[in-house]
Each structure stands twice: as C-alpha cells, then as structure tokens.
Amino acid sequence: MITKYVVAKGIILSFYFLLLSIFILINRQELNNILSNDYILMKNVKIDSIYTASHSGNRNGDSHYINFKDSGKKINLLLTENTLVQKQILTNIFYEHTGTIDIVKREKTKSYLPQNTVYFTYDDRFICNVNGKCNFTETYKNKVSNYLIWGALIFAGISYCTYRVYNCRIIESLKGQKFQFKFLDSFKD
C-alpha cells in the first residue's frame, strides 16, 4: 500500500524536477544565443504585409509580436521596447507606416521555437562587420551572463530549500501512515 510519506516525497521530487527542467531549457537557449556567431544582418526588410500583430503590456513595458512576410518567408519578430531603436521601429511601423527595417537573423538554431530561423531587431546589442556578419556585443553578453549566474544562484537556493523540505520532520512523521479512503470503505459491506 502506498503511504502518505511516499506520496509527499514524490510530489516534492516532481515539483523539483519540473523546476530543474525549465531552468535547464531557459539557460541552454540563452547560452546558445549569446555564444553563437552565425548572425546575418538583413537591411531594408519590407514589412508592408503584416498579417498579425499582438500587443501585451506589463510592468516592464509594452511588447509587440509582429508577424510579416518578406519574399514569401514568414518572419516573427518580438519588439519589447527596451531600446530606443525598437521604439523607433514601432513608431515607424504603426504610426508612420514605413515599410522597411533592419533585422538580424540566425538560421539553423537549436531552438524550441517552431521555426528554424530566429530574428532580432538590429540595435545596440549587435556589432556587424562589412560582410554583414554580426555578433552580440561584449556588454550584452556580460549582461546575459550575469542574469544566468543570478538565476543559477537562485536555483541553488531553491534546491537547498527543496532538500530541507524533503528531509523535514513533518514529512518524516508521515512514515507508516496509510491513506484512508472512507468512501471506498462504505462499499465493503
């Protein structure tokens, strides 16, 4: 028979491994983005055929997710209004109806997104050479690395707390206690 102790330990471990898998996926994706060198600058991309645009606002500001076509290719671009360049792009697209922007694309990514190409706005995060090859700036890489380090420290704290809860007296006191299903006991007669 399954005891309350086993169920409690199973719930704690399931919750921990769910958090661990989410943490690993996010960190792997971010490291994959900042350590790669295969970014290409696309100048004057036409966006006159926007087929969907969504807007969401939160305490960190507004973000817009724009889907448009360029030479028959679908391009999904997230504008989070973090930089002046992205604010200017939003103004150009929605208010002045300008039809071209500069974006940076990365093909053949190991991404969890449905498409194999990831697009970024060309702003102060990138340095590009004369051939159109781009890479993130060192300051941006350091910023993302700091976020990943803080995330790892926070996850280490979560791991320690999970360990403490897993071995606490309350969970240990459940050893030997069995579940009592009174509803099922009424059918025994």
mmCIF file with all atom_site columns, C-alpha atoms in Angstrom:
data_model
loop_
_atom_site.group_PDB
_atom_site.id
_atom_site.type_symbol
_atom_site.label_atom_id
_atom_site.label_alt_id
_atom_site.label_comp_id
_atom_site.label_asym_id
_atom_site.label_entity_id
_atom_site.label_seq_id
_atom_site.pdbx_PDB_ins_code
_atom_site.Cartn_x
_atom_site.Cartn_y
_atom_site.Cartn_z
_atom_site.occupancy
_atom_site.B_iso_or_equiv
_atom_site.pdbx_formal_charge
_atom_site.auth_seq_id
_atom_site.auth_comp_id
_atom_site.auth_asym_id
_atom_site.auth_atom_id
_atom_site.pdbx_PDB_model_num
ATOM 1   C CA . MET A 1 1   ? 0.000   0.000  0.000   1.00 0.00 ? 1   MET A CA 1
ATOM 2   C CA . ILE A 1 2   ? 1.169   3.500  -0.802  1.00 0.00 ? 2   ILE A CA 1
ATOM 3   C CA . THR A 1 3   ? 1.827   5.590  2.277   1.00 0.00 ? 3   THR A CA 1
ATOM 4   C CA . LYS A 1 4   ? 1.481   9.341  2.757   1.00 0.00 ? 4   LYS A CA 1
ATOM 5   C CA . TYR A 1 5   ? 5.260   9.501  3.158   1.00 0.00 ? 5   TYR A CA 1
ATOM 6   C CA . VAL A 1 6   ? 5.896   8.121  -0.339  1.00 0.00 ? 6   VAL A CA 1
ATOM 7   C CA . VAL A 1 7   ? 3.277   10.405 -1.910  1.00 0.00 ? 7   VAL A CA 1
ATOM 8   C CA . ALA A 1 8   ? 4.687   13.504 -0.175  1.00 0.00 ? 8   ALA A CA 1
ATOM 9   C CA . LYS A 1 9   ? 8.248   12.696 -1.262  1.00 0.00 ? 9   LYS A CA 1
ATOM 10  C CA . GLY A 1 10  ? 7.027   12.019 -4.811  1.00 0.00 ? 10  GLY A CA 1
ATOM 11  C CA . ILE A 1 11  ? 5.227   15.373 -5.004  1.00 0.00 ? 11  ILE A CA 1
ATOM 12  C CA . ILE A 1 12  ? 8.303   17.225 -3.747  1.00 0.00 ? 12  ILE A CA 1
ATOM 13  C CA . LEU A 1 13  ? 10.595  15.464 -6.232  1.00 0.00 ? 13  LEU A CA 1
ATOM 14  C CA . SER A 1 14  ? 8.170   16.015 -9.128  1.00 0.00 ? 14  SER A CA 1
ATOM 15  C CA . PHE A 1 15  ? 7.982   19.735 -8.375  1.00 0.00 ? 15  PHE A CA 1
ATOM 16  C CA . TYR A 1 16  ? 11.768  19.973 -8.111  1.00 0.00 ? 16  TYR A CA 1
ATOM 17  C CA . PHE A 1 17  ? 12.419  18.157 -11.390 1.00 0.00 ? 17  PHE A CA 1
ATOM 18  C CA . LEU A 1 18  ? 9.842   20.328 -13.169 1.00 0.00 ? 18  LEU A CA 1
ATOM 19  C CA . LEU A 1 19  ? 11.679  23.456 -11.993 1.00 0.00 ? 19  LEU A CA 1
ATOM 20  C CA . LEU A 1 20  ? 15.029  21.899 -12.911 1.00 0.00 ? 20  LEU A CA 1
ATOM 21  C CA . SER A 1 21  ? 13.939  21.099 -16.464 1.00 0.00 ? 21  SER A CA 1
ATOM 22  C CA . ILE A 1 22  ? 12.533  24.615 -17.004 1.00 0.00 ? 22  ILE A CA 1
ATOM 23  C CA . PHE A 1 23  ? 15.743  26.147 -15.646 1.00 0.00 ? 23  PHE A CA 1
ATOM 24  C CA . ILE A 1 24  ? 17.934  23.985 -17.901 1.00 0.00 ? 24  ILE A CA 1
ATOM 25  C CA . LEU A 1 25  ? 15.866  24.748 -21.019 1.00 0.00 ? 25  LEU A CA 1
ATOM 26  C CA . ILE A 1 26  ? 15.986  28.512 -20.468 1.00 0.00 ? 26  ILE A CA 1
ATOM 27  C CA . ASN A 1 27  ? 19.715  28.579 -19.688 1.00 0.00 ? 27  ASN A CA 1
ATOM 28  C CA . ARG A 1 28  ? 20.567  26.352 -22.626 1.00 0.00 ? 28  ARG A CA 1
ATOM 29  C CA . GLN A 1 29  ? 18.608  28.565 -25.015 1.00 0.00 ? 29  GLN A CA 1
ATOM 30  C CA . GLU A 1 30  ? 20.213  31.778 -23.724 1.00 0.00 ? 30  GLU A CA 1
ATOM 31  C CA . LEU A 1 31  ? 23.731  30.323 -23.825 1.00 0.00 ? 31  LEU A CA 1
ATOM 32  C CA . ASN A 1 32  ? 23.077  29.035 -27.321 1.00 0.00 ? 32  ASN A CA 1
ATOM 33  C CA . ASN A 1 33  ? 22.047  32.545 -28.396 1.00 0.00 ? 33  ASN A CA 1
ATOM 34  C CA . ILE A 1 34  ? 24.952  34.502 -26.931 1.00 0.00 ? 34  ILE A CA 1
ATOM 35  C CA . LEU A 1 35  ? 27.737  32.042 -27.770 1.00 0.00 ? 35  LEU A CA 1
ATOM 36  C CA . SER A 1 36  ? 26.847  31.652 -31.439 1.00 0.00 ? 36  SER A CA 1
ATOM 37  C CA . ASN A 1 37  ? 28.498  33.687 -34.209 1.00 0.00 ? 37  ASN A CA 1
ATOM 38  C CA . ASP A 1 38  ? 26.199  32.946 -37.143 1.00 0.00 ? 38  ASP A CA 1
ATOM 39  C CA . TYR A 1 39  ? 24.083  36.109 -37.244 1.00 0.00 ? 39  TYR A CA 1
ATOM 40  C CA . ILE A 1 40  ? 23.426  37.856 -40.551 1.00 0.00 ? 40  ILE A CA 1
ATOM 41  C CA . LEU A 1 41  ? 22.347  41.476 -40.993 1.00 0.00 ? 41  LEU A CA 1
ATOM 42  C CA . MET A 1 42  ? 19.338  41.955 -43.290 1.00 0.00 ? 42  MET A CA 1
ATOM 43  C CA . LYS A 1 43  ? 18.990  45.587 -44.328 1.00 0.00 ? 43  LYS A CA 1
ATOM 44  C CA . ASN A 1 44  ? 15.764  47.211 -45.515 1.00 0.00 ? 44  ASN A CA 1
ATOM 45  C CA . VAL A 1 45  ? 13.437  44.265 -44.982 1.00 0.00 ? 45  VAL A CA 1
ATOM 46  C CA . LYS A 1 46  ? 9.994   45.131 -46.352 1.00 0.00 ? 46  LYS A CA 1
ATOM 47  C CA . ILE A 1 47  ? 7.172   44.798 -43.873 1.00 0.00 ? 47  ILE A CA 1
ATOM 48  C CA . ASP A 1 48  ? 4.264   46.085 -45.868 1.00 0.00 ? 48  ASP A CA 1
ATOM 49  C CA . SER A 1 49  ? 2.367   42.812 -45.415 1.00 0.00 ? 49  SER A CA 1
ATOM 50  C CA . ILE A 1 50  ? 1.906   42.431 -41.661 1.00 0.00 ? 50  ILE A CA 1
ATOM 51  C CA . TYR A 1 51  ? -0.532  39.562 -41.181 1.00 0.00 ? 51  TYR A CA 1
ATOM 52  C CA . THR A 1 52  ? -0.736  39.540 -37.383 1.00 0.00 ? 52  THR A CA 1
ATOM 53  C CA . ALA A 1 53  ? 0.383   41.844 -34.639 1.00 0.00 ? 53  ALA A CA 1
ATOM 54  C CA . SER A 1 54  ? -0.234  41.325 -30.962 1.00 0.00 ? 54  SER A CA 1
ATOM 55  C CA . HIS A 1 55  ? 0.324   43.679 -28.068 1.00 0.00 ? 55  HIS A CA 1
ATOM 56  C CA . SER A 1 56  ? 0.907   42.904 -24.420 1.00 0.00 ? 56  SER A CA 1
ATOM 57  C CA . GLY A 1 57  ? 1.704   45.257 -21.600 1.00 0.00 ? 57  GLY A CA 1
ATOM 58  C CA . ASN A 1 58  ? 3.161   44.583 -18.201 1.00 0.00 ? 58  ASN A CA 1
ATOM 59  C CA . ARG A 1 59  ? 5.078   46.421 -15.526 1.00 0.00 ? 59  ARG A CA 1
ATOM 60  C CA . ASN A 1 60  ? 8.304   46.215 -17.559 1.00 0.00 ? 60  ASN A CA 1
ATOM 61  C CA . GLY A 1 61  ? 6.760   47.989 -20.535 1.00 0.00 ? 61  GLY A CA 1
ATOM 62  C CA . ASP A 1 62  ? 4.928   47.043 -23.662 1.00 0.00 ? 62  ASP A CA 1
ATOM 63  C CA . SER A 1 63  ? 5.887   44.307 -26.084 1.00 0.00 ? 63  SER A CA 1
ATOM 64  C CA . HIS A 1 64  ? 4.687   43.694 -29.610 1.00 0.00 ? 64  HIS A CA 1
ATOM 65  C CA . TYR A 1 65  ? 4.911   40.434 -31.518 1.00 0.00 ? 65  TYR A CA 1
ATOM 66  C CA . ILE A 1 66  ? 4.762   41.118 -35.251 1.00 0.00 ? 66  ILE A CA 1
ATOM 67  C CA . ASN A 1 67  ? 4.364   38.509 -37.968 1.00 0.00 ? 67  ASN A CA 1
ATOM 68  C CA . PHE A 1 68  ? 5.058   39.665 -41.501 1.00 0.00 ? 68  PHE A CA 1
ATOM 69  C CA . LYS A 1 69  ? 6.184   38.305 -44.837 1.00 0.00 ? 69  LYS A CA 1
ATOM 70  C CA . ASP A 1 70  ? 9.399   39.061 -46.687 1.00 0.00 ? 70  ASP A CA 1
ATOM 71  C CA . SER A 1 71  ? 9.713   37.460 -50.128 1.00 0.00 ? 71  SER A CA 1
ATOM 72  C CA . GLY A 1 72  ? 7.206   34.796 -49.162 1.00 0.00 ? 72  GLY A CA 1
ATOM 73  C CA . LYS A 1 73  ? 9.010   33.938 -45.909 1.00 0.00 ? 73  LYS A CA 1
ATOM 74  C CA . LYS A 1 74  ? 7.176   34.360 -42.634 1.00 0.00 ? 74  LYS A CA 1
ATOM 75  C CA . ILE A 1 75  ? 9.116   36.444 -40.134 1.00 0.00 ? 75  ILE A CA 1
ATOM 76  C CA . ASN A 1 76  ? 8.206   36.534 -36.438 1.00 0.00 ? 76  ASN A CA 1
ATOM 77  C CA . LEU A 1 77  ? 9.717   39.485 -34.602 1.00 0.00 ? 77  LEU A CA 1
ATOM 78  C CA . LEU A 1 78  ? 9.364   40.433 -30.948 1.00 0.00 ? 78  LEU A CA 1
ATOM 79  C CA . LEU A 1 79  ? 9.684   44.119 -30.116 1.00 0.00 ? 79  LEU A CA 1
ATOM 80  C CA . THR A 1 80  ? 9.886   44.671 -26.393 1.00 0.00 ? 80  THR A CA 1
ATOM 81  C CA . GLU A 1 81  ? 10.503  48.420 -26.468 1.00 0.00 ? 81  GLU A CA 1
ATOM 82  C CA . ASN A 1 82  ? 13.629  48.058 -24.347 1.00 0.00 ? 82  ASN A CA 1
ATOM 83  C CA . THR A 1 83  ? 15.830  50.149 -26.612 1.00 0.00 ? 83  THR A CA 1
ATOM 84  C CA . LEU A 1 84  ? 15.390  53.408 -28.462 1.00 0.00 ? 84  LEU A CA 1
ATOM 85  C CA . VAL A 1 85  ? 15.843  51.565 -31.763 1.00 0.00 ? 85  VAL A CA 1
ATOM 86  C CA . GLN A 1 86  ? 12.902  49.264 -31.021 1.00 0.00 ? 86  GLN A CA 1
ATOM 87  C CA . LYS A 1 87  ? 10.731  52.218 -30.006 1.00 0.00 ? 87  LYS A CA 1
ATOM 88  C CA . GLN A 1 88  ? 11.633  53.922 -33.277 1.00 0.00 ? 88  GLN A CA 1
ATOM 89  C CA . ILE A 1 89  ? 10.789  50.752 -35.225 1.00 0.00 ? 89  ILE A CA 1
ATOM 90  C CA . LEU A 1 90  ? 7.378   50.616 -33.546 1.00 0.00 ? 90  LEU A CA 1
ATOM 91  C CA . THR A 1 91  ? 6.761   54.256 -34.374 1.00 0.00 ? 91  THR A CA 1
ATOM 92  C CA . ASN A 1 92  ? 7.810   53.698 -37.986 1.00 0.00 ? 92  ASN A CA 1
ATOM 93  C CA . ILE A 1 93  ? 5.641   50.612 -38.434 1.00 0.00 ? 93  ILE A CA 1
ATOM 94  C CA . PHE A 1 94  ? 2.418   51.592 -36.717 1.00 0.00 ? 94  PHE A CA 1
ATOM 95  C CA . TYR A 1 95  ? 2.281   55.372 -36.950 1.00 0.00 ? 95  TYR A CA 1
ATOM 96  C CA . GLU A 1 96  ? 4.377   56.484 -39.922 1.00 0.00 ? 96  GLU A CA 1
ATOM 97  C CA . HIS A 1 97  ? 3.740   53.292 -41.963 1.00 0.00 ? 97  HIS A CA 1
ATOM 98  C CA . THR A 1 98  ? 7.373   52.994 -43.040 1.00 0.00 ? 98  THR A CA 1
ATOM 99  C CA . GLY A 1 99  ? 7.853   49.762 -44.923 1.00 0.00 ? 99  GLY A CA 1
ATOM 100 C CA . THR A 1 100 ? 11.455  48.734 -44.173 1.00 0.00 ? 100 THR A CA 1
ATOM 101 C CA . ILE A 1 101 ? 13.523  47.848 -41.113 1.00 0.00 ? 101 ILE A CA 1
ATOM 102 C CA . ASP A 1 102 ? 16.931  46.336 -40.422 1.00 0.00 ? 102 ASP A CA 1
ATOM 103 C CA . ILE A 1 103 ? 16.894  42.984 -38.653 1.00 0.00 ? 103 ILE A CA 1
ATOM 104 C CA . VAL A 1 104 ? 19.440  40.337 -37.728 1.00 0.00 ? 104 VAL A CA 1
ATOM 105 C CA . LYS A 1 105 ? 18.633  36.724 -38.482 1.00 0.00 ? 105 LYS A CA 1
ATOM 106 C CA . ARG A 1 106 ? 20.075  33.486 -37.280 1.00 0.00 ? 106 ARG A CA 1
ATOM 107 C CA . GLU A 1 107 ? 19.419  30.304 -39.184 1.00 0.00 ? 107 GLU A CA 1
ATOM 108 C CA . LYS A 1 108 ? 19.751  26.683 -38.150 1.00 0.00 ? 108 LYS A CA 1
ATOM 109 C CA . THR A 1 109 ? 19.292  27.269 -34.465 1.00 0.00 ? 109 THR A CA 1
ATOM 110 C CA . LYS A 1 110 ? 18.737  24.641 -31.846 1.00 0.00 ? 110 LYS A CA 1
ATOM 111 C CA . SER A 1 111 ? 15.633  26.407 -30.694 1.00 0.00 ? 111 SER A CA 1
ATOM 112 C CA . TYR A 1 112 ? 12.418  25.326 -29.040 1.00 0.00 ? 112 TYR A CA 1
ATOM 113 C CA . LEU A 1 113 ? 10.505  27.596 -31.393 1.00 0.00 ? 113 LEU A CA 1
ATOM 114 C CA . PRO A 1 114 ? 8.631   26.008 -34.298 1.00 0.00 ? 114 PRO A CA 1
ATOM 115 C CA . GLN A 1 115 ? 10.737  27.707 -36.964 1.00 0.00 ? 115 GLN A CA 1
ATOM 116 C CA . ASN A 1 116 ? 14.476  27.227 -37.530 1.00 0.00 ? 116 ASN A CA 1
ATOM 117 C CA . THR A 1 117 ? 15.197  30.934 -38.046 1.00 0.00 ? 117 THR A CA 1
ATOM 118 C CA . VAL A 1 118 ? 15.266  33.428 -35.197 1.00 0.00 ? 118 VAL A CA 1
ATOM 119 C CA . TYR A 1 119 ? 15.045  37.171 -35.863 1.00 0.00 ? 119 TYR A CA 1
ATOM 120 C CA . PHE A 1 120 ? 16.227  40.071 -33.712 1.00 0.00 ? 120 PHE A CA 1
ATOM 121 C CA . THR A 1 121 ? 15.966  43.806 -34.216 1.00 0.00 ? 121 THR A CA 1
ATOM 122 C CA . TYR A 1 122 ? 19.248  45.383 -35.261 1.00 0.00 ? 122 TYR A CA 1
ATOM 123 C CA . ASP A 1 123 ? 20.088  47.639 -32.335 1.00 0.00 ? 123 ASP A CA 1
ATOM 124 C CA . ASP A 1 124 ? 22.906  48.358 -29.894 1.00 0.00 ? 124 ASP A CA 1
ATOM 125 C CA . ARG A 1 125 ? 23.116  44.681 -28.867 1.00 0.00 ? 125 ARG A CA 1
ATOM 126 C CA . PHE A 1 126 ? 24.871  43.780 -32.142 1.00 0.00 ? 126 PHE A CA 1
ATOM 127 C CA . ILE A 1 127 ? 28.162  44.600 -33.835 1.00 0.00 ? 127 ILE A CA 1
ATOM 128 C CA . CYS A 1 128 ? 28.287  43.866 -37.573 1.00 0.00 ? 128 CYS A CA 1
ATOM 129 C CA . ASN A 1 129 ? 31.235  43.835 -39.963 1.00 0.00 ? 129 ASN A CA 1
ATOM 130 C CA . VAL A 1 130 ? 31.266  44.966 -43.612 1.00 0.00 ? 130 VAL A CA 1
ATOM 131 C CA . ASN A 1 131 ? 30.267  41.485 -44.836 1.00 0.00 ? 131 ASN A CA 1
ATOM 132 C CA . GLY A 1 132 ? 27.011  41.596 -42.867 1.00 0.00 ? 132 GLY A CA 1
ATOM 133 C CA . LYS A 1 133 ? 28.136  39.066 -40.231 1.00 0.00 ? 133 LYS A CA 1
ATOM 134 C CA . CYS A 1 134 ? 27.004  40.096 -36.763 1.00 0.00 ? 134 CYS A CA 1
ATOM 135 C CA . ASN A 1 135 ? 27.598  39.121 -33.183 1.00 0.00 ? 135 ASN A CA 1
ATOM 136 C CA . PHE A 1 136 ? 26.379  40.303 -29.803 1.00 0.00 ? 136 PHE A CA 1
ATOM 137 C CA . THR A 1 137 ? 28.479  42.988 -28.095 1.00 0.00 ? 137 THR A CA 1
ATOM 138 C CA . GLU A 1 138 ? 30.571  42.040 -25.093 1.00 0.00 ? 138 GLU A CA 1
ATOM 139 C CA . THR A 1 139 ? 28.478  44.246 -22.804 1.00 0.00 ? 139 THR A CA 1
ATOM 140 C CA . TYR A 1 140 ? 25.300  42.428 -23.850 1.00 0.00 ? 140 TYR A CA 1
ATOM 141 C CA . LYS A 1 141 ? 26.985  39.031 -23.396 1.00 0.00 ? 141 LYS A CA 1
ATOM 142 C CA . ASN A 1 142 ? 28.157  40.071 -19.926 1.00 0.00 ? 142 ASN A CA 1
ATOM 143 C CA . LYS A 1 143 ? 24.662  41.288 -19.043 1.00 0.00 ? 143 LYS A CA 1
ATOM 144 C CA . VAL A 1 144 ? 23.079  37.979 -20.090 1.00 0.00 ? 144 VAL A CA 1
ATOM 145 C CA . SER A 1 145 ? 25.850  36.037 -18.322 1.00 0.00 ? 145 SER A CA 1
ATOM 146 C CA . ASN A 1 146 ? 25.144  37.954 -15.113 1.00 0.00 ? 146 ASN A CA 1
ATOM 147 C CA . TYR A 1 147 ? 21.440  37.102 -15.407 1.00 0.00 ? 147 TYR A CA 1
ATOM 148 C CA . LEU A 1 148 ? 22.326  33.433 -15.893 1.00 0.00 ? 148 LEU A CA 1
ATOM 149 C CA . ILE A 1 149 ? 24.655  33.463 -12.873 1.00 0.00 ? 149 ILE A CA 1
ATOM 150 C CA . TRP A 1 150 ? 21.973  35.087 -10.695 1.00 0.00 ? 150 TRP A CA 1
ATOM 151 C CA . GLY A 1 151 ? 19.476  32.533 -11.990 1.00 0.00 ? 151 GLY A CA 1
ATOM 152 C CA . ALA A 1 152 ? 21.854  29.694 -11.066 1.00 0.00 ? 152 ALA A CA 1
ATOM 153 C CA . LEU A 1 153 ? 22.307  31.121 -7.559  1.00 0.00 ? 153 LEU A CA 1
ATOM 154 C CA . ILE A 1 154 ? 18.551  31.443 -7.104  1.00 0.00 ? 154 ILE A CA 1
ATOM 155 C CA . PHE A 1 155 ? 18.080  27.882 -8.340  1.00 0.00 ? 155 PHE A CA 1
ATOM 156 C CA . ALA A 1 156 ? 20.753  26.698 -5.889  1.00 0.00 ? 156 ALA A CA 1
ATOM 157 C CA . GLY A 1 157 ? 18.685  28.331 -3.136  1.00 0.00 ? 157 GLY A CA 1
ATOM 158 C CA . ILE A 1 158 ? 15.558  26.595 -4.420  1.00 0.00 ? 158 ILE A CA 1
ATOM 159 C CA . SER A 1 159 ? 17.469  23.290 -4.442  1.00 0.00 ? 159 SER A CA 1
ATOM 160 C CA . TYR A 1 160 ? 18.564  23.779 -0.842  1.00 0.00 ? 160 TYR A CA 1
ATOM 161 C CA . CYS A 1 161 ? 15.018  24.639 0.255   1.00 0.00 ? 161 CYS A CA 1
ATOM 162 C CA . THR A 1 162 ? 13.671  21.588 -1.578  1.00 0.00 ? 162 THR A CA 1
ATOM 163 C CA . TYR A 1 163 ? 16.260  19.411 0.175   1.00 0.00 ? 163 TYR A CA 1
ATOM 164 C CA . ARG A 1 164 ? 15.255  20.845 3.554   1.00 0.00 ? 164 ARG A CA 1
ATOM 165 C CA . VAL A 1 165 ? 11.546  20.245 2.889   1.00 0.00 ? 165 VAL A CA 1
ATOM 166 C CA . TYR A 1 166 ? 12.281  16.741 1.560   1.00 0.00 ? 166 TYR A CA 1
ATOM 167 C CA . ASN A 1 167 ? 14.018  15.817 4.819   1.00 0.00 ? 167 ASN A CA 1
ATOM 168 C CA . CYS A 1 168 ? 11.908  17.816 7.279   1.00 0.00 ? 168 CYS A CA 1
ATOM 169 C CA . ARG A 1 169 ? 10.269  16.341 10.385  1.00 0.00 ? 169 ARG A CA 1
ATOM 170 C CA . ILE A 1 170 ? 6.757   16.801 9.023   1.00 0.00 ? 170 ILE A CA 1
ATOM 171 C CA . ILE A 1 171 ? 7.486   14.598 6.008   1.00 0.00 ? 171 ILE A CA 1
ATOM 172 C CA . GLU A 1 172 ? 9.367   12.070 8.168   1.00 0.00 ? 172 GLU A CA 1
ATOM 173 C CA . SER A 1 173 ? 6.398   11.894 10.555  1.00 0.00 ? 173 SER A CA 1
ATOM 174 C CA . LEU A 1 174 ? 4.255   10.549 7.698   1.00 0.00 ? 174 LEU A CA 1
ATOM 175 C CA . LYS A 1 175 ? 6.187   7.239  7.613   1.00 0.00 ? 175 LYS A CA 1
ATOM 176 C CA . GLY A 1 176 ? 3.873   4.319  8.071   1.00 0.00 ? 176 GLY A CA 1
ATOM 177 C CA . GLN A 1 177 ? 0.670   6.333  7.748   1.00 0.00 ? 177 GLN A CA 1
ATOM 178 C CA . LYS A 1 178 ? -1.640  4.883  5.159   1.00 0.00 ? 178 LYS A CA 1
ATOM 179 C CA . PHE A 1 179 ? -4.300  6.641  3.189   1.00 0.00 ? 179 PHE A CA 1
ATOM 180 C CA . GLN A 1 180 ? -7.801  6.040  4.453   1.00 0.00 ? 180 GLN A CA 1
ATOM 181 C CA . PHE A 1 181 ? -10.426 6.154  1.771   1.00 0.00 ? 181 PHE A CA 1
ATOM 182 C CA . LYS A 1 182 ? -13.675 6.257  3.724   1.00 0.00 ? 182 LYS A CA 1
ATOM 183 C CA . PHE A 1 183 ? -15.668 6.447  0.530   1.00 0.00 ? 183 PHE A CA 1
ATOM 184 C CA . LEU A 1 184 ? -14.331 3.048  -0.587  1.00 0.00 ? 184 LEU A CA 1
ATOM 185 C CA . ASP A 1 185 ? -14.841 1.533  2.882   1.00 0.00 ? 185 ASP A CA 1
ATOM 186 C CA . SER A 1 186 ? -18.603 2.021  2.571   1.00 0.00 ? 186 SER A CA 1
ATOM 187 C CA . PHE A 1 187 ? -18.700 -0.457 -0.340  1.00 0.00 ? 187 PHE A CA 1
ATOM 188 C CA . LYS A 1 188 ? -17.066 -3.298 1.642   1.00 0.00 ? 188 LYS A CA 1
ATOM 189 C CA . ASP A 1 189 ? -20.253 -4.254 3.481   1.00 0.00 ? 189 ASP A CA 1
#
